[in-house]
Amino acid sequence: MKFIAEILNILDSLGPALAVGVLLSGKRALPKELQLIFIFCLVQLLCNTTATIIERLAMPNSFFFLQNNYWVYKLNSTACFLIVLYLFARHLLHFKLPLLYTFLLLYALISVLLIISGDGISQFNSVSSALESIVIVALCLYFFYSKLINTHEEVSIPETSIFWCVVGIFTYYAGAFFIFISYKYLIGSNDSTVGVLWRFHNILLFICSLYVSYGILCKNYRTILS
């Protein structure tokens, strides 16, 4: 049982490592949208591995960056959110630049306010992570609607790699939203739920990585026609 728990604890590194390996294994150059998926998986791998190492080595009187790993998760969630946002805005849904810049400005202001309150520094950034999840889930749903409903019948969207990558991203953020939004309430009522929450989170990220790997291995690299 302890062995299974240890495996679940490192799934947030094993999953992205699998996806990174699959993305690097192809003989053809990745299109721009899949390059962003690669960066997303690589950031997840590096940050989650770093967070695990800090958790194992953390000591109360050590240097600030080794006292807790909240800042790593904050860096991870922010970087991945911006990567996914850019993926949708510039490659999948083609947002106009003024709209994108306005949203980024609002996001930056909200993030600064949350950081000042200690979110992501002295405690886990559950509020900002939940907000990021809502935005990404909305983008995924709009992507599915705009591409699956409005694309010509001769274009098979599920036959593209990026479709399955988006399915993975949607699965991860949709499930993680409920973890993030209930995080503070659950740990306030029972501290022992923290481990269960993060293991479920790790499973979601592993499923996301499996979808990405499936898209790369079993589908072609064709980009989605507008």
PDB file of C-alpha atoms in Angstrom:
ATOM      1  CA  MET A   1       0.000   0.000   0.000  1.00  0.00           C
ATOM      2  CA  LYS A   2       2.870   2.343   0.825  1.00  0.00           C
ATOM      3  CA  PHE A   3       4.473   1.544  -2.541  1.00  0.00           C
ATOM      4  CA  ILE A   4       1.262   2.488  -4.372  1.00  0.00           C
ATOM      5  CA  ALA A   5       1.060   5.747  -2.413  1.00  0.00           C
ATOM      6  CA  GLU A   6       4.648   6.578  -3.380  1.00  0.00           C
ATOM      7  CA  ILE A   7       3.883   5.924  -7.055  1.00  0.00           C
ATOM      8  CA  LEU A   8       0.816   8.173  -6.875  1.00  0.00           C
ATOM      9  CA  ASN A   9       2.924  10.866  -5.227  1.00  0.00           C
ATOM     10  CA  ILE A  10       5.298  11.038  -8.196  1.00  0.00           C
ATOM     11  CA  LEU A  11       2.738  10.600 -10.986  1.00  0.00           C
ATOM     12  CA  ASP A  12       2.871  14.373 -11.534  1.00  0.00           C
ATOM     13  CA  SER A  13       6.449  13.856 -12.721  1.00  0.00           C
ATOM     14  CA  LEU A  14       6.054  10.457 -14.390  1.00  0.00           C
ATOM     15  CA  GLY A  15       3.158  11.602 -16.602  1.00  0.00           C
ATOM     16  CA  PRO A  16       4.838  14.715 -18.041  1.00  0.00           C
ATOM     17  CA  ALA A  17       8.092  12.743 -18.432  1.00  0.00           C
ATOM     18  CA  LEU A  18       6.213  10.209 -20.573  1.00  0.00           C
ATOM     19  CA  ALA A  19       4.653  12.955 -22.714  1.00  0.00           C
ATOM     20  CA  VAL A  20       7.985  14.775 -23.132  1.00  0.00           C
ATOM     21  CA  GLY A  21       9.628  11.524 -24.211  1.00  0.00           C
ATOM     22  CA  VAL A  22       6.896  10.803 -26.761  1.00  0.00           C
ATOM     23  CA  LEU A  23       7.025  14.349 -28.139  1.00  0.00           C
ATOM     24  CA  LEU A  24      10.793  14.087 -28.569  1.00  0.00           C
ATOM     25  CA  SER A  25      10.633  10.653 -30.176  1.00  0.00           C
ATOM     26  CA  GLY A  26       9.036  11.783 -33.433  1.00  0.00           C
ATOM     27  CA  LYS A  27      11.155  11.975 -36.566  1.00  0.00           C
ATOM     28  CA  ARG A  28       9.268  14.981 -37.908  1.00  0.00           C
ATOM     29  CA  ALA A  29       9.531  18.512 -36.591  1.00  0.00           C
ATOM     30  CA  LEU A  30       6.638  19.454 -34.324  1.00  0.00           C
ATOM     31  CA  PRO A  31       4.257  22.181 -35.556  1.00  0.00           C
ATOM     32  CA  LYS A  32       4.063  25.326 -33.438  1.00  0.00           C
ATOM     33  CA  GLU A  33       0.977  24.259 -31.481  1.00  0.00           C
ATOM     34  CA  LEU A  34       2.616  20.964 -30.490  1.00  0.00           C
ATOM     35  CA  GLN A  35       5.807  22.800 -29.570  1.00  0.00           C
ATOM     36  CA  LEU A  36       3.737  24.674 -26.990  1.00  0.00           C
ATOM     37  CA  ILE A  37       2.322  21.370 -25.724  1.00  0.00           C
ATOM     38  CA  PHE A  38       5.907  20.164 -25.356  1.00  0.00           C
ATOM     39  CA  ILE A  39       6.834  23.282 -23.350  1.00  0.00           C
ATOM     40  CA  PHE A  40       3.731  22.790 -21.169  1.00  0.00           C
ATOM     41  CA  CYS A  41       4.722  19.185 -20.371  1.00  0.00           C
ATOM     42  CA  LEU A  42       8.360  20.154 -19.806  1.00  0.00           C
ATOM     43  CA  VAL A  43       7.406  22.899 -17.332  1.00  0.00           C
ATOM     44  CA  GLN A  44       5.158  20.445 -15.490  1.00  0.00           C
ATOM     45  CA  LEU A  45       7.990  17.921 -15.336  1.00  0.00           C
ATOM     46  CA  LEU A  46      10.638  20.353 -14.092  1.00  0.00           C
ATOM     47  CA  CYS A  47       8.439  22.158 -11.566  1.00  0.00           C
ATOM     48  CA  ASN A  48       6.767  19.064 -10.136  1.00  0.00           C
ATOM     49  CA  THR A  49      10.091  17.278  -9.779  1.00  0.00           C
ATOM     50  CA  THR A  50      11.603  20.329  -8.088  1.00  0.00           C
ATOM     51  CA  ALA A  51       8.616  20.587  -5.730  1.00  0.00           C
ATOM     52  CA  THR A  52       8.970  16.920  -4.764  1.00  0.00           C
ATOM     53  CA  ILE A  53      12.683  17.330  -4.060  1.00  0.00           C
ATOM     54  CA  ILE A  54      12.075  20.437  -1.924  1.00  0.00           C
ATOM     55  CA  GLU A  55       9.322  18.630  -0.013  1.00  0.00           C
ATOM     56  CA  ARG A  56      11.712  15.797   0.826  1.00  0.00           C
ATOM     57  CA  LEU A  57      14.549  18.166   1.817  1.00  0.00           C
ATOM     58  CA  ALA A  58      12.563  21.003   3.430  1.00  0.00           C
ATOM     59  CA  MET A  59      13.788  22.131   6.864  1.00  0.00           C
ATOM     60  CA  PRO A  60      12.202  24.857   9.062  1.00  0.00           C
ATOM     61  CA  ASN A  61      15.371  26.967   9.413  1.00  0.00           C
ATOM     62  CA  SER A  62      16.675  26.529   5.889  1.00  0.00           C
ATOM     63  CA  PHE A  63      16.885  29.167   3.152  1.00  0.00           C
ATOM     64  CA  PHE A  64      13.458  30.582   2.162  1.00  0.00           C
ATOM     65  CA  PHE A  65      13.261  28.693  -1.126  1.00  0.00           C
ATOM     66  CA  LEU A  66      13.846  25.392   0.688  1.00  0.00           C
ATOM     67  CA  GLN A  67      11.342  25.974   3.483  1.00  0.00           C
ATOM     68  CA  ASN A  68       8.310  25.076   1.359  1.00  0.00           C
ATOM     69  CA  ASN A  69       7.465  24.348  -2.255  1.00  0.00           C
ATOM     70  CA  TYR A  70       4.434  26.625  -2.606  1.00  0.00           C
ATOM     71  CA  TRP A  71       6.395  29.041  -4.799  1.00  0.00           C
ATOM     72  CA  VAL A  72       7.240  26.208  -7.206  1.00  0.00           C
ATOM     73  CA  TYR A  73       3.588  25.318  -7.649  1.00  0.00           C
ATOM     74  CA  LYS A  74       2.771  28.999  -8.135  1.00  0.00           C
ATOM     75  CA  LEU A  75       5.456  29.260 -10.826  1.00  0.00           C
ATOM     76  CA  ASN A  76       4.189  26.056 -12.414  1.00  0.00           C
ATOM     77  CA  SER A  77       0.521  27.052 -12.503  1.00  0.00           C
ATOM     78  CA  THR A  78       1.265  30.549 -13.813  1.00  0.00           C
ATOM     79  CA  ALA A  79       3.687  29.408 -16.513  1.00  0.00           C
ATOM     80  CA  CYS A  80       1.416  26.588 -17.704  1.00  0.00           C
ATOM     81  CA  PHE A  81      -1.612  28.868 -17.715  1.00  0.00           C
ATOM     82  CA  LEU A  82       0.183  31.429 -19.906  1.00  0.00           C
ATOM     83  CA  ILE A  83       1.437  28.702 -22.247  1.00  0.00           C
ATOM     84  CA  VAL A  84      -2.036  27.222 -22.703  1.00  0.00           C
ATOM     85  CA  LEU A  85      -3.584  30.682 -23.062  1.00  0.00           C
ATOM     86  CA  TYR A  86      -1.089  31.563 -25.815  1.00  0.00           C
ATOM     87  CA  LEU A  87      -1.773  28.215 -27.501  1.00  0.00           C
ATOM     88  CA  PHE A  88      -5.486  28.952 -27.743  1.00  0.00           C
ATOM     89  CA  ALA A  89      -5.204  32.685 -28.408  1.00  0.00           C
ATOM     90  CA  ARG A  90      -2.654  32.567 -31.224  1.00  0.00           C
ATOM     91  CA  HIS A  91      -2.936  29.089 -32.761  1.00  0.00           C
ATOM     92  CA  LEU A  92      -6.307  27.471 -32.059  1.00  0.00           C
ATOM     93  CA  LEU A  93      -8.892  30.227 -31.601  1.00  0.00           C
ATOM     94  CA  HIS A  94      -6.976  33.198 -33.046  1.00  0.00           C
ATOM     95  CA  PHE A  95      -7.892  35.952 -30.588  1.00  0.00           C
ATOM     96  CA  LYS A  96      -7.237  39.557 -31.499  1.00  0.00           C
ATOM     97  CA  LEU A  97      -4.140  40.995 -29.800  1.00  0.00           C
ATOM     98  CA  PRO A  98      -5.926  43.854 -27.943  1.00  0.00           C
ATOM     99  CA  LEU A  99      -8.263  41.328 -26.320  1.00  0.00           C
ATOM    100  CA  LEU A 100      -5.347  39.102 -25.359  1.00  0.00           C
ATOM    101  CA  TYR A 101      -3.335  41.979 -23.886  1.00  0.00           C
ATOM    102  CA  THR A 102      -6.329  43.219 -21.902  1.00  0.00           C
ATOM    103  CA  PHE A 103      -6.891  39.779 -20.432  1.00  0.00           C
ATOM    104  CA  LEU A 104      -3.207  39.398 -19.560  1.00  0.00           C
ATOM    105  CA  LEU A 105      -3.253  42.758 -17.794  1.00  0.00           C
ATOM    106  CA  LEU A 106      -6.278  41.760 -15.712  1.00  0.00           C
ATOM    107  CA  TYR A 107      -4.673  38.410 -14.938  1.00  0.00           C
ATOM    108  CA  ALA A 108      -1.449  40.114 -13.836  1.00  0.00           C
ATOM    109  CA  LEU A 109      -3.331  42.487 -11.529  1.00  0.00           C
ATOM    110  CA  ILE A 110      -5.320  39.663  -9.932  1.00  0.00           C
ATOM    111  CA  SER A 111      -2.159  37.571  -9.518  1.00  0.00           C
ATOM    112  CA  VAL A 112      -0.285  40.414  -7.818  1.00  0.00           C
ATOM    113  CA  LEU A 113      -3.161  40.981  -5.387  1.00  0.00           C
ATOM    114  CA  LEU A 114      -3.305  37.278  -4.550  1.00  0.00           C
ATOM    115  CA  ILE A 115       0.470  37.078  -4.079  1.00  0.00           C
ATOM    116  CA  ILE A 116       0.376  40.074  -1.726  1.00  0.00           C
ATOM    117  CA  SER A 117      -2.190  38.193   0.345  1.00  0.00           C
ATOM    118  CA  GLY A 118       0.242  35.274   0.574  1.00  0.00           C
ATOM    119  CA  ASP A 119      -1.409  33.111  -2.067  1.00  0.00           C
ATOM    120  CA  GLY A 120       1.283  30.912  -3.593  1.00  0.00           C
ATOM    121  CA  ILE A 121       4.002  32.073  -1.187  1.00  0.00           C
ATOM    122  CA  SER A 122       2.958  31.302   2.386  1.00  0.00           C
ATOM    123  CA  GLN A 123       0.150  28.964   1.309  1.00  0.00           C
ATOM    124  CA  PHE A 124      -0.962  27.015  -1.749  1.00  0.00           C
ATOM    125  CA  ASN A 125      -2.392  29.243  -4.495  1.00  0.00           C
ATOM    126  CA  SER A 126      -5.821  27.580  -4.555  1.00  0.00           C
ATOM    127  CA  VAL A 127      -7.765  30.707  -5.551  1.00  0.00           C
ATOM    128  CA  SER A 128      -5.614  31.681  -8.523  1.00  0.00           C
ATOM    129  CA  SER A 129      -5.325  28.037  -9.620  1.00  0.00           C
ATOM    130  CA  ALA A 130      -9.118  27.695  -9.574  1.00  0.00           C
ATOM    131  CA  LEU A 131      -9.504  30.876 -11.654  1.00  0.00           C
ATOM    132  CA  GLU A 132      -6.930  29.645 -14.159  1.00  0.00           C
ATOM    133  CA  SER A 133      -8.775  26.338 -14.402  1.00  0.00           C
ATOM    134  CA  ILE A 134     -12.100  28.047 -15.144  1.00  0.00           C
ATOM    135  CA  VAL A 135     -10.545  30.076 -17.962  1.00  0.00           C
ATOM    136  CA  ILE A 136      -8.826  27.084 -19.551  1.00  0.00           C
ATOM    137  CA  VAL A 137     -11.917  24.871 -19.305  1.00  0.00           C
ATOM    138  CA  ALA A 138     -13.943  27.626 -20.988  1.00  0.00           C
ATOM    139  CA  LEU A 139     -11.372  27.898 -23.784  1.00  0.00           C
ATOM    140  CA  CYS A 140     -11.410  24.128 -24.291  1.00  0.00           C
ATOM    141  CA  LEU A 141     -15.210  24.037 -24.494  1.00  0.00           C
ATOM    142  CA  TYR A 142     -15.236  26.910 -26.977  1.00  0.00           C
ATOM    143  CA  PHE A 143     -12.553  25.115 -28.993  1.00  0.00           C
ATOM    144  CA  PHE A 144     -14.651  21.935 -29.126  1.00  0.00           C
ATOM    145  CA  TYR A 145     -17.712  23.931 -30.167  1.00  0.00           C
ATOM    146  CA  SER A 146     -15.985  26.049 -32.809  1.00  0.00           C
ATOM    147  CA  LYS A 147     -14.007  23.196 -34.359  1.00  0.00           C
ATOM    148  CA  LEU A 148     -16.298  20.188 -34.042  1.00  0.00           C
ATOM    149  CA  ILE A 149     -19.522  22.031 -34.838  1.00  0.00           C
ATOM    150  CA  ASN A 150     -18.367  24.619 -37.376  1.00  0.00           C
ATOM    151  CA  THR A 151     -15.653  22.726 -39.271  1.00  0.00           C
ATOM    152  CA  HIS A 152     -16.394  21.253 -42.685  1.00  0.00           C
ATOM    153  CA  GLU A 153     -17.411  17.597 -42.684  1.00  0.00           C
ATOM    154  CA  GLU A 154     -14.399  16.541 -44.760  1.00  0.00           C
ATOM    155  CA  VAL A 155     -12.045  17.742 -42.028  1.00  0.00           C
ATOM    156  CA  SER A 156     -11.737  15.112 -39.281  1.00  0.00           C
ATOM    157  CA  ILE A 157     -10.738  17.031 -36.158  1.00  0.00           C
ATOM    158  CA  PRO A 158     -10.303  13.906 -33.957  1.00  0.00           C
ATOM    159  CA  GLU A 159      -7.662  12.693 -36.426  1.00  0.00           C
ATOM    160  CA  THR A 160      -5.332  15.537 -35.426  1.00  0.00           C
ATOM    161  CA  SER A 161      -2.826  15.289 -32.604  1.00  0.00           C
ATOM    162  CA  ILE A 162      -3.709  18.677 -31.137  1.00  0.00           C
ATOM    163  CA  PHE A 163      -7.327  17.614 -30.589  1.00  0.00           C
ATOM    164  CA  TRP A 164      -6.260  14.878 -28.163  1.00  0.00           C
ATOM    165  CA  CYS A 165      -3.841  17.264 -26.488  1.00  0.00           C
ATOM    166  CA  VAL A 166      -6.745  19.639 -25.855  1.00  0.00           C
ATOM    167  CA  VAL A 167      -8.822  16.727 -24.546  1.00  0.00           C
ATOM    168  CA  GLY A 168      -6.026  16.019 -22.084  1.00  0.00           C
ATOM    169  CA  ILE A 169      -5.768  19.648 -21.015  1.00  0.00           C
ATOM    170  CA  PHE A 170      -9.547  19.835 -20.558  1.00  0.00           C
ATOM    171  CA  THR A 171      -9.615  16.650 -18.482  1.00  0.00           C
ATOM    172  CA  TYR A 172      -6.831  17.884 -16.219  1.00  0.00           C
ATOM    173  CA  TYR A 173      -8.117  21.405 -15.596  1.00  0.00           C
ATOM    174  CA  ALA A 174     -11.783  20.410 -15.309  1.00  0.00           C
ATOM    175  CA  GLY A 175     -10.970  17.861 -12.621  1.00  0.00           C
ATOM    176  CA  ALA A 176      -8.327  20.007 -10.922  1.00  0.00           C
ATOM    177  CA  PHE A 177     -10.799  22.894 -10.597  1.00  0.00           C
ATOM    178  CA  PHE A 178     -12.804  20.970  -7.986  1.00  0.00           C
ATOM    179  CA  ILE A 179      -9.597  20.184  -6.106  1.00  0.00           C
ATOM    180  CA  PHE A 180      -8.463  23.805  -6.089  1.00  0.00           C
ATOM    181  CA  ILE A 181     -11.844  25.318  -5.212  1.00  0.00           C
ATOM    182  CA  SER A 182     -12.366  22.967  -2.259  1.00  0.00           C
ATOM    183  CA  TYR A 183      -8.725  22.801  -1.113  1.00  0.00           C
ATOM    184  CA  LYS A 184      -8.816  25.267   1.781  1.00  0.00           C
ATOM    185  CA  TYR A 185     -12.156  24.004   3.069  1.00  0.00           C
ATOM    186  CA  LEU A 186     -11.062  20.361   3.051  1.00  0.00           C
ATOM    187  CA  ILE A 187      -7.686  20.879   4.705  1.00  0.00           C
ATOM    188  CA  GLY A 188      -9.367  23.146   7.257  1.00  0.00           C
ATOM    189  CA  SER A 189     -11.681  20.339   8.273  1.00  0.00           C
ATOM    190  CA  ASN A 190      -9.179  17.482   7.983  1.00  0.00           C
ATOM    191  CA  ASP A 191      -5.449  17.849   7.290  1.00  0.00           C
ATOM    192  CA  SER A 192      -5.176  14.223   6.216  1.00  0.00           C
ATOM    193  CA  THR A 193      -7.128  14.989   3.037  1.00  0.00           C
ATOM    194  CA  VAL A 194      -4.169  16.921   1.579  1.00  0.00           C
ATOM    195  CA  GLY A 195      -2.392  13.742   0.481  1.00  0.00           C
ATOM    196  CA  VAL A 196      -5.560  12.331  -1.076  1.00  0.00           C
ATOM    197  CA  LEU A 197      -6.239  15.580  -2.954  1.00  0.00           C
ATOM    198  CA  TRP A 198      -2.753  15.741  -4.442  1.00  0.00           C
ATOM    199  CA  ARG A 199      -2.766  12.104  -5.445  1.00  0.00           C
ATOM    200  CA  PHE A 200      -6.034  12.647  -7.280  1.00  0.00           C
ATOM    201  CA  HIS A 201      -4.476  15.759  -8.864  1.00  0.00           C
ATOM    202  CA  ASN A 202      -1.471  13.674  -9.962  1.00  0.00           C
ATOM    203  CA  ILE A 203      -3.764  11.070 -11.514  1.00  0.00           C
ATOM    204  CA  LEU A 204      -5.492  13.796 -13.535  1.00  0.00           C
ATOM    205  CA  LEU A 205      -2.162  15.118 -14.802  1.00  0.00           C
ATOM    206  CA  PHE A 206      -1.091  11.580 -15.691  1.00  0.00           C
ATOM    207  CA  ILE A 207      -4.326  11.097 -17.679  1.00  0.00           C
ATOM    208  CA  CYS A 208      -3.629  14.386 -19.449  1.00  0.00           C
ATOM    209  CA  SER A 209      -0.165  13.097 -20.362  1.00  0.00           C
ATOM    210  CA  LEU A 210      -1.657   9.853 -21.684  1.00  0.00           C
ATOM    211  CA  TYR A 211      -3.995  11.810 -23.974  1.00  0.00           C
ATOM    212  CA  VAL A 212      -1.063  13.871 -25.242  1.00  0.00           C
ATOM    213  CA  SER A 213       0.986  10.723 -25.840  1.00  0.00           C
ATOM    214  CA  TYR A 214      -1.926   9.051 -27.632  1.00  0.00           C
ATOM    215  CA  GLY A 215      -2.380  12.077 -29.869  1.00  0.00           C
ATOM    216  CA  ILE A 216       1.276  12.089 -30.862  1.00  0.00           C
ATOM    217  CA  LEU A 217       1.693   8.333 -31.308  1.00  0.00           C
ATOM    218  CA  CYS A 218      -1.640   7.397 -32.874  1.00  0.00           C
ATOM    219  CA  LYS A 219      -2.644  10.497 -34.803  1.00  0.00           C
ATOM    220  CA  ASN A 220      -0.938  12.635 -37.402  1.00  0.00           C
ATOM    221  CA  TYR A 221       0.428  16.161 -37.013  1.00  0.00           C
ATOM    222  CA  ARG A 222      -2.092  17.843 -39.292  1.00  0.00           C
ATOM    223  CA  THR A 223      -3.046  21.300 -38.107  1.00  0.00           C
ATOM    224  CA  ILE A 224      -6.706  22.221 -37.770  1.00  0.00           C
ATOM    225  CA  LEU A 225      -8.065  24.249 -40.644  1.00  0.00           C
ATOM    226  CA  SER A 226      -9.905  27.449 -39.764  1.00  0.00           C
TER     227      SER A 226
END
